[in-house]
Short mmCIF file of C-alpha atoms in Angstrom, two decimals:
data_model
loop_
_atom_site.label_atom_id
_atom_site.label_comp_id
_atom_site.label_asym_id
_atom_site.label_seq_id
_atom_site.Cartn_x
_atom_site.Cartn_y
_atom_site.Cartn_z
CA MET J 1 -82.37 64.54 53.97
CA LYS J 2 -80.17 61.70 53.40
CA ASN J 3 -78.58 61.00 49.93
CA ASN J 4 -79.53 57.50 48.69
CA PHE J 5 -77.17 55.42 46.74
CA TYR J 6 -78.11 52.19 44.92
CA ILE J 7 -75.22 49.89 44.72
CA SER J 8 -74.75 46.59 42.90
CA ILE J 9 -71.85 44.31 43.85
CA VAL J 10 -70.89 41.69 41.16
CA GLY J 11 -68.16 39.26 40.69
CA GLN J 12 -67.22 35.65 40.20
CA SER J 13 -67.63 33.16 43.03
CA ASN J 14 -65.29 33.35 45.99
CA THR J 15 -64.11 36.92 45.46
CA GLY J 16 -65.38 38.13 48.97
CA LYS J 17 -68.59 39.85 47.92
CA SER J 18 -70.62 38.37 50.75
CA SER J 19 -67.90 39.17 53.24
CA LEU J 20 -67.69 42.82 52.05
CA VAL J 21 -71.59 43.23 52.29
CA ASN J 22 -71.57 41.81 55.80
CA PHE J 23 -68.95 44.32 56.92
CA ILE J 24 -70.76 47.21 55.37
CA CYS J 25 -74.07 46.00 57.06
CA ASN J 26 -72.10 45.39 60.35
CA ASN J 27 -74.04 41.99 60.52
CA TYR J 28 -74.36 38.58 59.04
CA VAL J 29 -76.80 39.35 56.24
CA THR J 30 -75.54 37.11 53.48
CA ALA J 31 -73.72 33.74 53.54
CA GLU J 32 -70.05 33.64 53.43
CA SER J 33 -68.15 30.66 52.22
CA ASN J 34 -65.09 29.49 50.17
CA LYS J 35 -67.54 27.13 48.34
CA SER J 36 -69.21 28.00 45.06
CA GLN J 37 -72.69 29.59 44.65
CA THR J 38 -72.62 31.02 48.23
CA THR J 39 -75.07 33.64 47.09
CA ARG J 40 -77.55 32.58 44.67
CA MET J 41 -80.07 35.38 44.24
CA ASN J 42 -80.24 39.07 44.48
CA LEU J 43 -80.70 40.30 47.97
CA ILE J 44 -81.18 44.00 48.99
CA HIS J 45 -79.69 45.44 52.20
CA GLU J 46 -80.35 48.82 53.41
CA VAL J 47 -77.44 50.59 55.24
CA ASN J 48 -77.00 54.08 56.94
CA TYR J 49 -73.54 55.38 56.42
CA LYS J 50 -72.74 58.61 57.90
CA GLU J 51 -75.12 61.18 56.22
CA SER J 52 -76.14 58.85 53.48
CA LYS J 53 -78.14 55.71 52.82
CA PHE J 54 -76.88 52.80 50.67
CA PHE J 55 -79.11 50.19 49.14
CA ILE J 56 -76.88 47.38 48.36
CA TYR J 57 -77.80 44.71 45.80
CA ASP J 58 -75.86 41.54 46.84
CA THR J 59 -75.90 39.62 43.58
CA PRO J 60 -74.98 35.88 42.87
CA GLY J 61 -71.31 34.82 42.57
CA ILE J 62 -70.86 33.48 38.98
CA SER J 63 -69.59 29.90 38.27
CA LEU J 64 -68.38 29.70 34.69
CA LYS J 65 -68.28 25.88 34.81
CA ASN J 66 -71.89 24.99 35.62
CA THR J 67 -74.59 25.18 32.90
CA ASP J 68 -77.79 24.00 34.62
CA LEU J 69 -80.90 26.29 34.85
CA LEU J 70 -79.94 27.40 38.30
CA SER J 71 -76.57 28.54 37.14
CA SER J 72 -78.08 30.33 34.24
CA SER J 73 -80.55 32.21 36.30
CA MET J 74 -77.54 33.24 38.63
CA LYS J 75 -75.50 34.50 35.67
CA ASN J 76 -78.35 36.74 34.50
CA ALA J 77 -79.44 37.94 38.09
CA TYR J 78 -77.31 41.13 38.04
CA ILE J 79 -78.57 42.25 34.83
CA LYS J 80 -81.82 42.92 36.61
CA THR J 81 -80.15 45.40 38.90
CA LEU J 82 -78.81 47.75 36.27
CA GLU J 83 -82.10 49.63 36.12
CA PHE J 84 -82.15 50.38 39.71
CA VAL J 85 -78.48 51.14 40.68
CA ASN J 86 -76.11 54.19 40.08
CA PHE J 87 -72.98 52.32 41.32
CA LEU J 88 -71.66 49.08 40.05
CA ILE J 89 -68.85 47.45 42.07
CA VAL J 90 -67.16 44.75 40.05
CA MET J 91 -65.18 42.75 42.57
CA MET J 92 -62.27 40.42 41.75
CA ASP J 93 -59.59 38.37 43.32
CA ILE J 94 -55.87 39.74 43.49
CA ASN J 95 -54.77 36.51 41.92
CA ASN J 96 -57.09 36.72 38.95
CA LYS J 97 -55.21 36.21 35.74
CA ASP J 98 -58.05 36.44 33.21
CA PHE J 99 -60.32 39.42 33.13
CA LYS J 100 -62.71 38.14 30.61
CA TYR J 101 -65.71 37.91 33.04
CA GLU J 102 -65.12 41.47 34.53
CA LYS J 103 -64.82 43.02 31.08
CA SER J 104 -67.99 41.35 29.78
CA ILE J 105 -69.79 42.73 32.97
CA ILE J 106 -68.35 46.24 32.34
CA ASN J 107 -69.36 46.10 28.63
CA LEU J 108 -72.89 45.45 29.48
CA SER J 109 -73.03 48.08 32.01
CA GLU J 110 -71.61 51.02 30.27
CA ASN J 111 -74.77 51.69 28.24
CA HIS J 112 -76.37 52.60 31.62
CA ASN J 113 -75.90 55.78 33.49
CA ILE J 114 -73.81 54.08 36.11
CA ILE J 115 -70.45 54.63 37.90
CA ILE J 116 -68.31 51.47 37.67
CA ILE J 117 -65.77 50.82 40.31
CA ILE J 118 -63.33 47.96 40.22
CA VAL J 119 -62.57 46.49 43.70
CA VAL J 120 -59.68 43.98 43.87
CA ASN J 121 -59.88 41.90 46.99
CA LYS J 122 -57.53 39.73 48.95
CA ILE J 123 -54.28 41.92 48.79
CA ASP J 124 -53.23 40.24 51.90
CA LEU J 125 -52.49 37.11 50.12
CA VAL J 126 -49.63 38.61 48.23
CA ASN J 127 -46.65 39.06 50.74
CA ASP J 128 -44.02 40.10 48.33
CA GLN J 129 -44.53 43.84 47.88
CA SER J 130 -42.65 43.99 44.57
CA GLU J 131 -45.03 41.28 43.09
CA LEU J 132 -48.04 43.24 44.40
CA ILE J 133 -46.77 46.34 42.72
CA LYS J 134 -46.52 44.25 39.47
CA ILE J 135 -49.93 42.85 39.74
CA LYS J 136 -51.36 46.24 40.60
CA LYS J 137 -49.83 47.85 37.46
CA LYS J 138 -51.30 45.01 35.19
CA ILE J 139 -54.77 45.61 36.51
CA GLN J 140 -54.59 49.48 36.17
CA ASP J 141 -53.15 49.10 32.61
CA THR J 142 -56.14 46.74 31.90
CA PHE J 143 -59.11 48.89 33.12
CA SER J 144 -59.77 52.65 32.80
CA HIS J 145 -62.14 52.84 35.68
CA ASN J 146 -61.59 53.67 39.41
CA ILE J 147 -59.71 50.89 41.10
CA TYR J 148 -59.48 50.01 44.67
CA PHE J 149 -57.06 47.62 46.15
CA MET J 150 -58.43 45.99 49.51
CA SER J 151 -58.46 43.21 51.99
CA VAL J 152 -61.81 42.60 53.43
CA LYS J 153 -60.25 40.19 55.87
CA THR J 154 -57.92 43.00 57.36
CA LYS J 155 -60.36 45.74 56.50
CA LYS J 156 -57.93 47.67 54.59
CA GLY J 157 -59.24 49.98 51.81
CA ILE J 158 -62.88 49.58 52.73
CA LYS J 159 -63.44 52.93 54.29
CA GLU J 160 -61.89 54.63 51.37
CA LEU J 161 -64.30 52.85 48.92
CA LEU J 162 -67.42 53.87 50.97
CA ASP J 163 -66.36 57.38 51.47
CA THR J 164 -65.86 57.73 47.60
CA ILE J 165 -69.48 56.62 47.10
CA LYS J 166 -70.78 58.78 49.91
CA ASP J 167 -69.06 61.97 48.47
CA SER J 168 -70.15 61.36 45.01
CA SER J 169 -72.90 63.57 43.37
CA MET J 170 -74.18 60.29 41.71
CA THR J 171 -77.27 60.22 43.96
CA SER J 172 -80.76 58.84 43.19
CA ASN J 173 -84.32 59.67 44.04
CA LEU J 174 -85.68 56.47 42.03
CA ASN J 175 -89.34 56.10 42.52
CA LYS J 176 -89.08 52.32 42.27
CA LYS J 177 -90.06 50.81 45.63
CA LEU J 178 -87.37 48.60 47.04
CA GLU J 179 -88.48 45.37 48.62
CA SER J 180 -85.69 45.24 51.29
CA LYS J 181 -88.23 45.08 54.09
CA SER J 182 -90.98 43.00 52.48
CA SER J 183 -91.95 39.65 53.77
CA THR J 184 -90.68 38.14 50.48
CA GLN J 185 -87.25 39.56 50.82
CA ILE J 186 -87.16 38.40 54.61
CA LYS J 187 -88.15 34.95 53.47
CA LEU J 188 -85.45 34.82 50.76
CA SER J 189 -82.93 36.22 53.24
CA ILE J 190 -83.80 33.62 55.75
CA GLN J 191 -83.52 30.84 53.05
CA GLU J 192 -80.05 32.08 52.20
CA THR J 193 -78.87 32.41 55.89
CA ILE J 194 -79.84 28.82 56.66
CA ARG J 195 -78.20 27.56 53.30
CA GLY J 196 -74.98 29.66 54.33
CA VAL J 197 -75.01 27.69 57.71
CA ILE J 198 -75.15 24.44 55.57
CA ASN J 199 -72.16 25.58 53.45
CA ASP J 200 -70.22 25.98 56.53
CA LYS J 201 -71.07 22.63 58.18
CA THR J 202 -71.01 20.46 55.17
CA HIS J 203 -68.54 19.32 52.68
CA SER J 204 -67.86 17.76 49.03
CA GLU J 205 -70.82 18.28 46.66
CA VAL J 206 -73.40 18.74 49.35
CA PRO J 207 -73.43 22.81 49.43
CA TYR J 208 -73.73 22.96 45.55
CA ASP J 209 -76.65 20.32 45.50
CA THR J 210 -78.59 21.90 48.56
CA ALA J 211 -81.37 24.20 48.40
CA VAL J 212 -83.51 25.79 51.32
CA TYR J 213 -87.27 26.56 50.66
CA ILE J 214 -89.37 28.21 53.43
CA GLU J 215 -92.87 26.80 53.04
CA LYS J 216 -94.36 28.85 55.82
CA CYS J 217 -93.21 32.15 57.32
CA GLN J 218 -95.28 33.97 60.08
CA ILE J 219 -94.08 37.25 61.25
CA ASN J 220 -95.18 39.07 64.23
CA ASN J 221 -93.70 41.87 66.57
CA THR J 222 -91.55 39.46 68.61
CA LEU J 223 -91.42 36.13 66.82
CA ILE J 224 -90.71 34.81 63.21
CA LYS J 225 -91.95 31.27 62.94
CA ILE J 226 -90.77 29.41 59.92
CA GLU J 227 -91.22 25.96 58.50
CA GLY J 228 -88.67 24.89 55.71
CA LEU J 229 -87.39 22.22 53.56
CA ILE J 230 -83.70 21.46 52.95
CA VAL J 231 -83.59 20.04 49.56
CA VAL J 232 -80.87 17.74 48.23
CA GLU J 233 -80.30 15.66 45.10
CA LYS J 234 -79.22 12.31 46.67
CA LEU J 235 -80.11 10.09 49.62
CA ASN J 236 -76.53 10.07 50.88
CA GLN J 237 -76.67 13.94 50.96
CA LYS J 238 -80.01 13.72 53.18
CA LYS J 239 -78.05 11.42 55.46
CA ILE J 240 -75.18 13.96 55.85
CA ILE J 241 -77.67 16.84 56.46
CA ILE J 242 -79.39 14.94 59.07
CA GLY J 243 -76.22 13.50 60.76
CA LYS J 244 -75.93 10.73 63.27
CA ASN J 245 -78.87 10.80 65.58
CA GLY J 246 -80.12 13.99 63.94
CA LEU J 247 -77.24 15.96 65.27
CA MET J 248 -76.28 17.75 62.10
CA ILE J 249 -79.63 19.22 61.30
CA LYS J 250 -80.09 20.23 64.90
CA GLU J 251 -76.68 22.15 64.69
CA ILE J 252 -77.90 23.82 61.48
CA GLY J 253 -81.07 24.91 63.14
CA THR J 254 -79.36 26.17 66.30
CA LYS J 255 -76.76 28.06 64.41
CA SER J 256 -79.31 29.62 61.86
CA ARG J 257 -81.53 30.63 64.77
CA SER J 258 -78.66 32.39 66.46
CA LEU J 259 -77.74 34.37 63.24
CA LEU J 260 -81.21 35.16 62.21
CA GLU J 261 -82.16 36.53 65.79
CA LYS J 262 -79.19 38.83 65.65
CA THR J 263 -80.03 40.13 62.26
CA TYR J 264 -83.75 40.77 62.83
CA SER J 265 -83.74 41.32 66.65
CA LYS J 266 -86.55 38.84 67.08
CA LYS J 267 -86.96 35.27 68.38
CA PHE J 268 -87.09 32.62 65.73
CA TYR J 269 -88.75 29.11 65.67
CA ILE J 270 -87.42 27.01 63.07
CA SER J 271 -88.66 23.73 61.80
CA LEU J 272 -86.65 22.13 59.20
CA LYS J 273 -87.14 18.75 57.14
CA VAL J 274 -84.84 17.15 54.62
CA VAL J 275 -86.27 15.88 51.26
CA VAL J 276 -84.65 14.45 48.12
CA LYS J 277 -85.57 16.16 44.90
CA LYS J 278 -83.42 14.85 41.95
CA ASN J 279 -82.28 17.45 39.33
CA TRP J 280 -83.94 20.38 41.20
CA LYS J 281 -81.37 22.73 39.71
CA ASN J 282 -83.26 22.27 36.36
CA ASN J 283 -86.75 22.32 37.73
CA TYR J 284 -88.20 25.68 36.57
CA LYS J 285 -91.36 25.36 38.93
CA PHE J 286 -89.09 24.74 41.92
CA LEU J 287 -86.62 27.31 41.22
CA ARG J 288 -89.58 29.90 40.96
CA GLU J 289 -90.88 28.83 44.24
CA THR J 290 -87.67 29.27 45.96
CA GLY J 291 -87.06 32.70 44.47
CA TYR J 292 -84.01 31.80 42.15
CA ILE J 293 -86.14 32.63 39.12
CA ASP J 294 -88.64 35.66 39.01
#
């Protein structure tokens, strides 16, 4: 019988969480970008690793600048995972100079029976080895937990992290049913994949002001058929998403279909429309419909 490990990955925006999750899952399962709010909701990914099974909660990256309802729901999303997990990976950038956010996460989590691991990503950005040693020492002096220095880009240090979790005695047989394979989770994952493609193909304020809402999702053995809305806040953003002669939205649909067919090993039919919905990030009803608020 395989051991089950329930893992939550948290961190500020752009620390490489989604890239790490995609590497562990050996697939594109969550959006990657250097733009803020790449991940906006908790997504669950089930992974077989050697003789164990990992259930990975990919939590939203936190922006400390934005104060709208969407951002507030993202800041609180990781709290919901604490009752389910037995490992908390707190991920940060090697160039992080202020550890207030990471300390607050750890303080909140220490009352739970959870193993906390600090992961410091992007060590490949520091070319001066003496400077890297200084940075490592500062971080090691700040935290008393296990610390792993890695580069998701070069894959350095990831295996050591996964083996540590696998070899731990901190397993779980939680009776809580995970929804990783439910139609709801599939719908949310599809939304986030399409939004990730939009992030990659657009610029300026468009990614932050964009949401994807799947109105209809029909799943059968060989085909997943979806009808979705791309929601923006301004008319000029709608024009950017559609593109000249509809070229941009066609590219978004084509790229999304390619990624989703690889992820689910099924054919996809995707129909997307672009609508303007002002101030949607503070619209409670809409945020509930899209899955950003439970």
